[in-house]
Amino acid sequence: MENFIVSARKYRPSAFSTVVGQESITTTLKNAIKNNHLAHAYLFCGPRGVGKTSCARIFAKTINCSNISADFEACNECESCKAFNENRSYNIHELDAASNNSVDDIRTLIDQVRIPPQIGSYSIYIIDEVHMLSASAFNAFLKTLEEPPAHAIFVLATTEKHKILPTILSRCQIFDFNRIKVDDAVKHLQNIAQKESVTIDEEALNVIAQKADGAMRDALSIFDQIVSFSGKDISFANVIQNLNVLDYDYYFKIVDASLEGKVTDVLVMLNEIFEKGFDGHHFVGGLSAHIRDVLVGKDQATIQLMEVSDSVKQKYVDQAKRCSVDFLYEALKILNQCDIGYKSSQNPRLLIELSLIQLSQIIESKKKGASLKKTSKKLLKIIVEGREAAPAQSRVAQNSSKQAVKSSNTAAKPVTTQAKQVVSSGRSNGHMGTVSIKQALQKGFQKPKVDTQSKYQNKKGTEAEVIAETVEFDQAHVFKKLKDFIQVKGKSDRVRLALTVNKPQVVDHKVILQVSNPLQGDDINGVKIELQNFLRRVFNKSEIEVETKLSKAKTTKRVFTDTDRFNYLCKQNPVLGLLKQKFSLDFE
């Protein structure tokens, strides 16, 4: 029976041209060989399974080849190449730093470096997982790494460059290996499947490449696993079953059901997913990635960012046409919150179900919000236009009454009565000519008549009534509106004293509030934004800014709360503090 060799070893790259996804690095190394610009130390770093050690071996084999080809690849025919291929070369030395990480191991290596090569021009020392060396071993290696013999070249490989001492990094040429792209991995897997006479779908290969997460060695290991499970004929269903990967059709169906507001269908599909044994957190992450791909599919320029096959990519583009950008943004926000709170949730399944219900209600919520916003704009327009129409109506009524008096003394009484009726009609809607929203809705949004000459009552009912009164932006009106703000917003006595202790100063578009002490400044700062927005709406000036200024004038001590009063009395009579402490008294 023939011994089985895993694909990761059987199809390991043996030339620069067979290295997958690292074209920039292989080109640089070949140019260095071509121009004879070989450094004495190299550092290959990057994720697992991307070809670091393979590139080091190919590089070592090529620089010792006596018959380098025109494209600067090893010939595989000379004695050096044959010795390397048969694992009997004495010019290439590999050291595993994970198990040889002491100072004594490095000293042995230093003694070995002095021996010149028997075949070829260079002795190459490949040290894998070099970050595992101890600090003492690194320090012992420094001098040799900086000034090795002319025939010695060091190639260090690591997955964790940040653990290597900066003094080591400064002595090496550093090459950063990239993760293998999904497209490159799929092409390489297709080539291997063809050589192994395996029939497999492109979508299945795409799933394998995504599962490998950029590591070619992992992709080949998964490929061998799938072949053992399914044989020579592999389908997409076989791959997702063996790898326990959720079919992306579920994601498409969930998004379509959410767009139509079908909460029941979404919950039923979620139950099917759980019954198949999939992890809830994995599902949330997969749905988030799916919606991200749908968002990417909205623009022709970003479609290339999707790492899926062409047939699946078209499905994303079709679904993107049915989804609005606002829906996708809101869905990503909801799923991100679910992802964050999943581990701390006492009932993770309920959390996912609530998130999916929110997804299904996004469209309906947008419609209700738009309708409510439209109605609010109409009502606000009625209020504003009603206030503007009132002065004109009042002036018309006054002019008509004056003309009637001049024309005939005998007709003065009825004309005056008529003028009074016209003027008084503006008062019929309430205090200050305010508009009743209920009446406006019943009468079909008719503009009410308003009397601006009526007295504004001391008690303010709502903020809309305060805003309805058109006033000038000066000190007197600002001080009056500060009082209105306190009453309408229901602020505490401390805020009332802080705002009204001194009259405000109005400079350009700034309202400067003078306070007697820093505590009053803190009270005002607590409501500053709310007060600023209130004044902007009242005076219809978006540039109004509120500032506080500490008054330099000496003021008498003001008592604010029960605690302040008690502290004040304690200063006069310290026995009160002892009495409170002894009997554990407190304020009611």
GROMACS .gro file of C-alpha atoms in nm, residues 59-488:
model
  430
   59PHE     CA    1   1.621   3.096  -0.152
   60ALA     CA    2   1.889   2.882   0.013
   61LYS     CA    3   1.865   2.622  -0.265
   62THR     CA    4   1.882   2.882  -0.545
   63ILE     CA    5   2.186   3.079  -0.425
   64ASN     CA    6   2.391   2.755  -0.405
   65CYS     CA    7   2.275   2.627  -0.746
   66SER     CA    8   2.560   2.608  -0.997
   67ASN     CA    9   2.332   2.630  -1.305
   68ILE     CA   10   2.075   2.897  -1.229
   69SER     CA   11   1.813   2.927  -1.506
   70ALA     CA   12   1.739   3.241  -1.705
   71ASP     CA   13   1.450   3.334  -1.475
   72PHE     CA   14   1.677   3.276  -1.170
   73GLU     CA   15   1.530   2.948  -1.052
   74ALA     CA   16   1.725   2.646  -0.927
   75CYS     CA   17   1.805   2.385  -1.193
   76ASN     CA   18   1.731   2.078  -0.974
   77GLU     CA   19   2.008   1.894  -1.164
   78CYS     CA   20   2.337   2.005  -1.008
   79GLU     CA   21   2.487   1.829  -0.706
   80SER     CA   22   2.380   2.103  -0.466
   81CYS     CA   23   2.018   2.090  -0.582
   82LYS     CA   24   2.008   1.711  -0.570
   83ALA     CA   25   2.153   1.711  -0.219
   84PHE     CA   26   1.889   1.960  -0.111
   85ASN     CA   27   1.603   1.766  -0.271
   86GLU     CA   28   1.721   1.445  -0.104
   87ASN     CA   29   1.757   1.615   0.238
   88ARG     CA   30   2.131   1.543   0.261
   89SER     CA   31   2.272   1.890   0.202
   90TYR     CA   32   2.539   2.009   0.446
   91ASN     CA   33   2.515   2.369   0.326
   92ILE     CA   34   2.162   2.433   0.453
   93HIS     CA   35   2.100   2.408   0.826
   94GLU     CA   36   1.758   2.437   0.987
   95LEU     CA   37   1.720   2.515   1.357
   96ASP     CA   38   1.395   2.510   1.551
   97ALA     CA   39   1.424   2.793   1.801
   98ALA     CA   40   1.119   2.670   1.991
   99SER     CA   41   1.319   2.374   2.127
  100ASN     CA   42   1.674   2.516   2.092
  101ASN     CA   43   1.638   2.849   2.263
  102SER     CA   44   1.914   2.854   2.523
  103VAL     CA   45   2.252   3.028   2.522
  104ASP     CA   46   2.431   2.693   2.482
  105ASP     CA   47   2.233   2.619   2.163
  106ILE     CA   48   2.336   2.956   2.015
  107ARG     CA   49   2.700   2.896   2.112
  108THR     CA   50   2.692   2.565   1.927
  109LEU     CA   51   2.549   2.746   1.624
  110ILE     CA   52   2.823   3.011   1.643
  111ASP     CA   53   3.092   2.744   1.645
  112GLN     CA   54   2.926   2.575   1.344
  113VAL     CA   55   2.913   2.902   1.145
  114ARG     CA   56   3.290   2.914   1.123
  115ILE     CA   57   3.305   2.599   0.904
  116PRO     CA   58   3.295   2.689   0.528
  117PRO     CA   59   3.062   2.502   0.289
  118GLN     CA   60   3.188   2.189   0.110
  119ILE     CA   61   2.963   2.231  -0.196
  120GLY     CA   62   2.841   2.566  -0.321
  121SER     CA   63   2.926   2.916  -0.211
  122TYR     CA   64   2.718   2.974   0.100
  123SER     CA   65   2.616   2.811   0.427
  124ILE     CA   66   2.256   2.908   0.500
  125TYR     CA   67   2.116   2.890   0.853
  126ILE     CA   68   1.734   2.890   0.871
  127ILE     CA   69   1.612   2.958   1.226
  128ASP     CA   70   1.238   2.896   1.252
  129GLU     CA   71   1.019   3.053   1.525
  130VAL     CA   72   1.310   3.279   1.618
  131HIS     CA   73   1.093   3.479   1.860
  132MET     CA   74   1.114   3.179   2.100
  133LEU     CA   75   1.481   3.249   2.175
  134SER     CA   76   1.547   3.375   2.525
  135ALA     CA   77   1.680   3.725   2.584
  136SER     CA   78   2.020   3.582   2.677
  137ALA     CA   79   2.029   3.375   2.359
  138PHE     CA   80   1.943   3.684   2.152
  139ASN     CA   81   2.225   3.879   2.315
  140ALA     CA   82   2.470   3.594   2.253
  141PHE     CA   83   2.362   3.586   1.887
  142LEU     CA   84   2.397   3.961   1.825
  143LYS     CA   85   2.766   3.982   1.737
  144THR     CA   86   2.762   3.686   1.500
  145LEU     CA   87   2.444   3.809   1.333
  146GLU     CA   88   2.597   4.152   1.274
  147GLU     CA   89   2.936   4.034   1.140
  148PRO     CA   90   2.911   3.671   1.022
  149PRO     CA   91   3.173   3.505   0.801
  150ALA     CA   92   3.146   3.584   0.429
  151HIS     CA   93   3.004   3.244   0.350
  152ALA     CA   94   2.727   3.254   0.616
  153ILE     CA   95   2.372   3.380   0.556
  154PHE     CA   96   2.103   3.376   0.823
  155VAL     CA   97   1.731   3.351   0.742
  156LEU     CA   98   1.509   3.402   1.047
  157ALA     CA   99   1.139   3.316   1.035
  158THR     CA  100   0.872   3.416   1.287
  159THR     CA  101   0.499   3.470   1.328
  160GLU     CA  102   0.542   3.728   1.607
  161LYS     CA  103   0.783   3.999   1.500
  162HIS     CA  104   0.694   4.222   1.797
  163LYS     CA  105   0.863   3.973   2.035
  164ILE     CA  106   1.203   4.008   1.868
  165LEU     CA  107   1.454   4.251   2.017
  166PRO     CA  108   1.497   4.577   1.821
  167THR     CA  109   1.873   4.514   1.809
  168ILE     CA  110   1.805   4.194   1.612
  169LEU     CA  111   1.557   4.366   1.380
  170SER     CA  112   1.808   4.640   1.295
  171ARG     CA  113   2.058   4.381   1.166
  172CYS     CA  114   1.815   4.209   0.924
  173GLN     CA  115   1.637   4.279   0.598
  174ILE     CA  116   1.271   4.239   0.693
  175PHE     CA  117   1.013   4.080   0.460
  176ASP     CA  118   0.648   4.092   0.569
  177PHE     CA  119   0.444   3.807   0.418
  178ASN     CA  120   0.078   3.872   0.342
  179ARG     CA  121  -0.220   3.649   0.409
  180ILE     CA  122  -0.316   3.444   0.105
  181LYS     CA  123  -0.611   3.604  -0.075
  182VAL     CA  124  -0.924   3.397  -0.124
  183ASP     CA  125  -0.897   3.416  -0.505
  184ASP     CA  126  -0.533   3.299  -0.501
  185ALA     CA  127  -0.616   3.012  -0.265
  186VAL     CA  128  -0.910   2.903  -0.484
  187LYS     CA  129  -0.694   2.897  -0.798
  188HIS     CA  130  -0.424   2.695  -0.624
  189LEU     CA  131  -0.680   2.448  -0.486
  190GLN     CA  132  -0.833   2.410  -0.833
  191ASN     CA  133  -0.491   2.322  -0.972
  192ILE     CA  134  -0.432   2.061  -0.701
  193ALA     CA  135  -0.783   1.915  -0.742
  194GLN     CA  136  -0.716   1.875  -1.113
  195LYS     CA  137  -0.390   1.694  -1.043
  196GLU     CA  138  -0.562   1.466  -0.790
  197SER     CA  139  -0.860   1.402  -1.025
  198VAL     CA  140  -1.103   1.552  -0.776
  199THR     CA  141  -1.424   1.721  -0.895
  200ILE     CA  142  -1.525   2.012  -0.672
  201ASP     CA  143  -1.745   2.322  -0.710
  202GLU     CA  144  -1.592   2.668  -0.711
  203GLU     CA  145  -1.829   2.774  -0.431
  204ALA     CA  146  -1.704   2.483  -0.220
  205LEU     CA  147  -1.342   2.585  -0.280
  206ASN     CA  148  -1.436   2.939  -0.182
  207VAL     CA  149  -1.572   2.815   0.151
  208ILE     CA  150  -1.249   2.620   0.212
  209ALA     CA  151  -1.038   2.927   0.136
  210GLN     CA  152  -1.244   3.147   0.369
  211LYS     CA  153  -1.225   2.884   0.645
  212ALA     CA  154  -0.844   2.874   0.610
  213ASP     CA  155  -0.830   3.247   0.697
  214GLY     CA  156  -0.537   3.331   0.468
  215ALA     CA  157  -0.322   3.024   0.545
  216MET     CA  158  -0.245   2.804   0.244
  217ARG     CA  159  -0.132   2.514   0.461
  218ASP     CA  160  -0.466   2.519   0.646
  219ALA     CA  161  -0.655   2.528   0.316
  220LEU     CA  162  -0.471   2.219   0.192
  221SER     CA  163  -0.536   2.037   0.521
  222ILE     CA  164  -0.907   2.116   0.494
  223PHE     CA  165  -0.904   2.000   0.132
  224ASP     CA  166  -0.760   1.662   0.236
  225GLN     CA  167  -1.024   1.635   0.508
  226ILE     CA  168  -1.307   1.701   0.261
  227VAL     CA  169  -1.168   1.446   0.015
  228SER     CA  170  -1.159   1.184   0.291
  229PHE     CA  171  -1.522   1.266   0.375
  230SER     CA  172  -1.674   1.291   0.027
  231GLY     CA  173  -1.437   1.108  -0.204
  232LYS     CA  174  -1.341   1.236  -0.548
  233ASP     CA  175  -1.675   1.409  -0.618
  234ILE     CA  176  -1.726   1.701  -0.378
  235SER     CA  177  -2.029   1.933  -0.368
  236PHE     CA  178  -2.099   2.254  -0.182
  237ALA     CA  179  -2.335   2.070   0.056
  238ASN     CA  180  -2.060   1.821   0.147
  239VAL     CA  181  -1.822   2.103   0.237
  240ILE     CA  182  -2.058   2.299   0.461
  241GLN     CA  183  -2.171   1.977   0.629
  242ASN     CA  184  -1.820   1.861   0.705
  243LEU     CA  185  -1.689   2.202   0.812
  244ASN     CA  186  -2.006   2.290   1.007
  245VAL     CA  187  -2.045   2.612   0.807
  246LEU     CA  188  -2.384   2.778   0.788
  247ASP     CA  189  -2.526   2.795   0.435
  248TYR     CA  190  -2.528   3.158   0.316
  249ASP     CA  191  -2.880   3.102   0.173
  250TYR     CA  192  -3.008   3.141   0.530
  251TYR     CA  193  -2.861   3.490   0.545
  252PHE     CA  194  -3.023   3.588   0.215
  253LYS     CA  195  -3.361   3.456   0.334
  254ILE     CA  196  -3.339   3.634   0.671
  255VAL     CA  197  -3.260   3.969   0.508
  256ASP     CA  198  -3.544   3.927   0.255
  257ALA     CA  199  -3.790   3.841   0.533
  258SER     CA  200  -3.669   4.142   0.738
  259LEU     CA  201  -3.730   4.374   0.443
  260GLU     CA  202  -4.091   4.251   0.428
  261GLY     CA  203  -4.136   4.269   0.806
  262LYS     CA  204  -4.204   3.895   0.843
  263VAL     CA  205  -4.103   3.844   1.205
  264THR     CA  206  -4.248   3.492   1.222
  265ASP     CA  207  -4.045   3.366   0.925
  266VAL     CA  208  -3.725   3.511   1.070
  267LEU     CA  209  -3.775   3.341   1.407
  268VAL     CA  210  -3.858   3.008   1.242
  269MET     CA  211  -3.537   3.022   1.037
  270LEU     CA  212  -3.339   3.105   1.349
  271ASN     CA  213  -3.487   2.798   1.520
  272GLU     CA  214  -3.379   2.580   1.223
  273ILE     CA  215  -3.026   2.715   1.255
  274PHE     CA  216  -3.013   2.631   1.626
  275GLU     CA  217  -3.155   2.283   1.564
  276LYS     CA  218  -2.867   2.213   1.325
  277GLY     CA  219  -2.626   2.280   1.610
  278PHE     CA  220  -2.482   2.617   1.502
  279ASP     CA  221  -2.349   2.856   1.765
  280GLY     CA  222  -2.553   3.171   1.816
  281HIS     CA  223  -2.250   3.399   1.837
  282HIS     CA  224  -2.117   3.251   1.514
  283PHE     CA  225  -2.454   3.320   1.350
  284VAL     CA  226  -2.455   3.685   1.459
  285GLY     CA  227  -2.104   3.734   1.321
  286GLY     CA  228  -2.198   3.564   0.995
  287LEU     CA  229  -2.512   3.775   0.950
  288SER     CA  230  -2.311   4.092   1.019
  289ALA     CA  231  -2.055   3.989   0.755
  290HIS     CA  232  -2.340   3.913   0.513
  291ILE     CA  233  -2.497   4.258   0.557
  292ARG     CA  234  -2.153   4.413   0.516
  293ASP     CA  235  -2.119   4.234   0.181
  294VAL     CA  236  -2.466   4.355   0.080
  295LEU     CA  237  -2.360   4.710   0.162
  296VAL     CA  238  -2.042   4.663  -0.041
  297GLY     CA  239  -2.256   4.542  -0.331
  298LYS     CA  240  -2.444   4.873  -0.343
  299ASP     CA  241  -2.160   5.042  -0.533
  300GLN     CA  242  -1.997   4.908  -0.846
  301ALA     CA  243  -1.658   5.033  -0.726
  302THR     CA  244  -1.668   4.828  -0.402
  303ILE     CA  245  -1.802   4.499  -0.540
  304GLN     CA  246  -1.445   4.377  -0.576
  305LEU     CA  247  -1.411   4.383  -0.195
  306MET     CA  248  -1.635   4.074  -0.171
  307GLU     CA  249  -1.428   3.754  -0.145
  308VAL     CA  250  -1.688   3.519  -0.294
  309SER     CA  251  -1.743   3.342  -0.623
  310ASP     CA  252  -1.898   3.524  -0.919
  311SER     CA  253  -2.234   3.346  -0.887
  312VAL     CA  254  -2.267   3.435  -0.519
  313LYS     CA  255  -2.144   3.787  -0.587
  314GLN     CA  256  -2.438   3.839  -0.825
  315LYS     CA  257  -2.678   3.731  -0.547
  316TYR     CA  258  -2.535   4.001  -0.321
  317VAL     CA  259  -2.571   4.263  -0.593
  318ASP     CA  260  -2.936   4.165  -0.653
  319GLN     CA  261  -3.019   4.184  -0.282
  320ALA     CA  262  -2.834   4.515  -0.248
  321LYS     CA  263  -3.074   4.668  -0.502
  322ARG     CA  264  -3.367   4.583  -0.273
  323CYS     CA  265  -3.204   4.720   0.043
  324SER     CA  266  -3.175   5.087   0.128
  325VAL     CA  267  -2.853   5.222   0.275
  326ASP     CA  268  -3.038   5.336   0.590
  327PHE     CA  269  -3.168   4.981   0.645
  328LEU     CA  270  -2.819   4.834   0.613
  329TYR     CA  271  -2.663   5.092   0.847
  330GLU     CA  272  -2.932   5.034   1.110
  331ALA     CA  273  -2.902   4.654   1.073
  332LEU     CA  274  -2.526   4.666   1.124
  333LYS     CA  275  -2.576   4.883   1.433
  334ILE     CA  276  -2.830   4.640   1.583
  335LEU     CA  277  -2.614   4.333   1.515
  336ASN     CA  278  -2.304   4.504   1.652
  337GLN     CA  279  -2.485   4.571   1.980
  338CYS     CA  280  -2.598   4.208   1.986
  339ASP     CA  281  -2.243   4.089   1.927
  340ILE     CA  282  -2.111   4.308   2.211
  341GLY     CA  283  -2.373   4.196   2.462
  342TYR     CA  284  -2.381   3.826   2.368
  343LYS     CA  285  -2.123   3.697   2.616
  344SER     CA  286  -2.265   3.894   2.910
  345SER     CA  287  -2.628   3.803   2.835
  346GLN     CA  288  -2.810   3.560   3.063
  347ASN     CA  289  -3.031   3.446   2.773
  348PRO     CA  290  -2.827   3.471   2.448
  349ARG     CA  291  -3.102   3.317   2.232
  350LEU     CA  292  -3.354   3.579   2.346
  351LEU     CA  293  -3.099   3.852   2.271
  352ILE     CA  294  -3.060   3.724   1.914
  353GLU     CA  295  -3.437   3.694   1.869
  354LEU     CA  296  -3.491   4.051   1.988
  355SER     CA  297  -3.222   4.172   1.749
  356LEU     CA  298  -3.387   3.992   1.457
  357ILE     CA  299  -3.725   4.139   1.554
  358GLN     CA  300  -3.565   4.485   1.546
  359LEU     CA  301  -3.427   4.407   1.200
  360SER     CA  302  -3.776   4.316   1.082
  361GLN     CA  303  -3.920   4.644   1.218
  362ILE     CA  304  -3.665   4.882   1.064
  363ILE     CA  305  -3.867   4.956   0.749
  364GLU     CA  306  -4.196   4.999   0.938
  365SER     CA  307  -4.031   5.226   1.196
  366LYS     CA  308  -3.888   5.444   0.919
  367LYS     CA  309  -4.236   5.483   0.765
  368LYS     CA  310  -4.397   5.579   1.097
  369GLY     CA  311  -4.115   5.820   1.176
  370ALA     CA  312  -4.148   5.990   0.836
  371SER     CA  313  -4.526   6.024   0.875
  372LEU     CA  314  -4.492   6.168   1.226
  373LYS     CA  315  -4.222   6.407   1.112
  374LYS     CA  316  -4.439   6.528   0.825
  375THR     CA  317  -4.735   6.590   1.059
  376SER     CA  318  -4.512   6.777   1.306
  377LYS     CA  319  -4.384   7.005   1.031
  378LYS     CA  320  -4.742   7.091   0.929
  379LEU     CA  321  -4.840   7.172   1.287
  380LEU     CA  322  -4.531   7.385   1.340
  381LYS     CA  323  -4.605   7.570   1.017
  382ILE     CA  324  -4.958   7.645   1.142
  383ILE     CA  325  -4.827   7.781   1.469
  384VAL     CA  326  -4.562   8.001   1.309
  385GLU     CA  327  -4.777   8.130   1.023
  386GLY     CA  328  -5.065   8.193   1.261
  387ARG     CA  329  -4.849   8.425   1.473
  388GLU     CA  330  -4.728   8.613   1.167
  389ALA     CA  331  -5.079   8.664   1.030
  390ALA     CA  332  -5.220   8.805   1.354
  391PRO     CA  333  -5.053   9.153   1.344
  392ALA     CA  334  -5.167   9.207   0.986
  393GLN     CA  335  -5.526   9.116   1.074
  394SER     CA  336  -5.517   9.347   1.373
  395ARG     CA  337  -5.390   9.641   1.165
  396VAL     CA  338  -5.660   9.583   0.903
  397ALA     CA  339  -5.925   9.589   1.169
  398GLN     CA  340  -5.793   9.913   1.321
  399ASN     CA  341  -5.771  10.091   0.982
  400SER     CA  342  -6.120   9.986   0.887
  401SER     CA  343  -6.258  10.118   1.215
  402LYS     CA  344  -6.080  10.455   1.175
  403GLN     CA  345  -6.215  10.504   0.823
  404ALA     CA  346  -6.563  10.419   0.939
  405VAL     CA  347  -6.549  10.681   1.218
  406LYS     CA  348  -6.434  10.955   0.978
  407SER     CA  349  -6.703  10.880   0.721
  408SER     CA  350  -7.003  10.920   0.949
  409ASN     CA  351  -7.056  10.998   1.314
  410THR     CA  352  -7.392  10.829   1.312
  411ALA     CA  353  -7.241  10.505   1.191
  412ALA     CA  354  -6.952  10.510   1.437
  413LYS     CA  355  -7.105  10.276   1.687
  414PRO     CA  356  -7.176   9.982   1.455
  415VAL     CA  357  -6.843  10.024   1.277
  416THR     CA  358  -6.657  10.029   1.609
  417THR     CA  359  -6.847   9.723   1.718
  418GLN     CA  360  -6.748   9.548   1.399
  419ALA     CA  361  -6.383   9.640   1.449
  420LYS     CA  362  -6.392   9.504   1.801
  421GLN     CA  363  -6.532   9.178   1.674
  422VAL     CA  364  -6.251   9.147   1.420
  423VAL     CA  365  -5.982   9.223   1.678
  424SER     CA  366  -6.137   9.001   1.944
  425SER     CA  367  -6.150   8.707   1.702
  426GLY     CA  368  -5.776   8.663   1.749
  427ARG     CA  369  -5.830   8.612   2.123
  428SER     CA  370  -6.083   8.337   2.082
  429ASN     CA  371  -5.811   8.070   2.043
  430GLY     CA  372  -5.668   8.107   2.392
  431HIS     CA  373  -5.403   8.297   2.587
  432MET     CA  374  -5.162   8.507   2.381
  433GLY     CA  375  -5.334   8.387   2.066
  434THR     CA  376  -5.203   8.031   2.106
  435VAL     CA  377  -5.319   7.764   1.864
  436SER     CA  378  -5.500   7.452   1.970
  437ILE     CA  379  -5.353   7.155   1.780
  438LYS     CA  380  -5.675   6.962   1.828
  439GLN     CA  381  -5.882   7.244   1.674
  440ALA     CA  382  -5.631   7.279   1.390
  441LEU     CA  383  -5.667   6.912   1.302
  442GLN     CA  384  -6.047   6.928   1.316
  443LYS     CA  385  -6.070   7.242   1.099
  444GLY     CA  386  -5.836   7.115   0.830
  445PHE     CA  387  -5.521   7.309   0.924
  446GLN     CA  388  -5.678   7.656   0.885
  447LYS     CA  389  -5.470   7.953   0.994
  448PRO     CA  390  -5.613   8.090   1.320
  449LYS     CA  391  -5.653   8.459   1.394
  450VAL     CA  392  -5.424   8.584   1.669
  451ASP     CA  393  -5.421   8.894   1.886
  452THR     CA  394  -5.063   8.988   1.970
  453GLN     CA  395  -5.176   9.276   2.191
  454SER     CA  396  -5.325   9.047   2.456
  455LYS     CA  397  -5.130   9.026   2.779
  456TYR     CA  398  -4.902   8.726   2.826
  457GLN     CA  399  -5.011   8.553   3.142
  458ASN     CA  400  -4.766   8.496   3.423
  459LYS     CA  401  -4.812   8.120   3.421
  460LYS     CA  402  -4.660   7.956   3.112
  461GLY     CA  403  -4.829   7.635   3.004
  462THR     CA  404  -4.591   7.487   2.743
  463GLU     CA  405  -4.272   7.570   2.557
  464ALA     CA  406  -4.474   7.617   2.236
  465GLU     CA  407  -4.659   7.908   2.398
  466VAL     CA  408  -4.331   8.071   2.497
  467ILE     CA  409  -4.182   8.030   2.152
  468ALA     CA  410  -4.500   8.165   1.988
  469GLU     CA  411  -4.438   8.512   2.131
  470THR     CA  412  -4.216   8.713   1.893
  471VAL     CA  413  -3.974   8.931   2.094
  472GLU     CA  414  -3.657   9.128   2.037
  473PHE     CA  415  -3.317   9.000   2.145
  474ASP     CA  416  -3.225   9.241   2.426
  475GLN     CA  417  -3.147   9.230   2.797
  476ALA     CA  418  -3.503   9.273   2.923
  477HIS     CA  419  -3.653   9.006   2.700
  478VAL     CA  420  -3.365   8.764   2.766
  479PHE     CA  421  -3.415   8.803   3.142
  480LYS     CA  422  -3.788   8.739   3.096
  481LYS     CA  423  -3.723   8.429   2.888
  482LEU     CA  424  -3.486   8.297   3.153
  483LYS     CA  425  -3.775   8.299   3.396
  484ASP     CA  426  -3.995   8.131   3.135
  485PHE     CA  427  -3.729   7.861   3.090
  486ILE     CA  428  -3.725   7.788   3.464
  487GLN     CA  429  -4.104   7.757   3.481
  488VAL     CA  430  -4.161   7.567   3.156
   0.00000   0.00000   0.00000
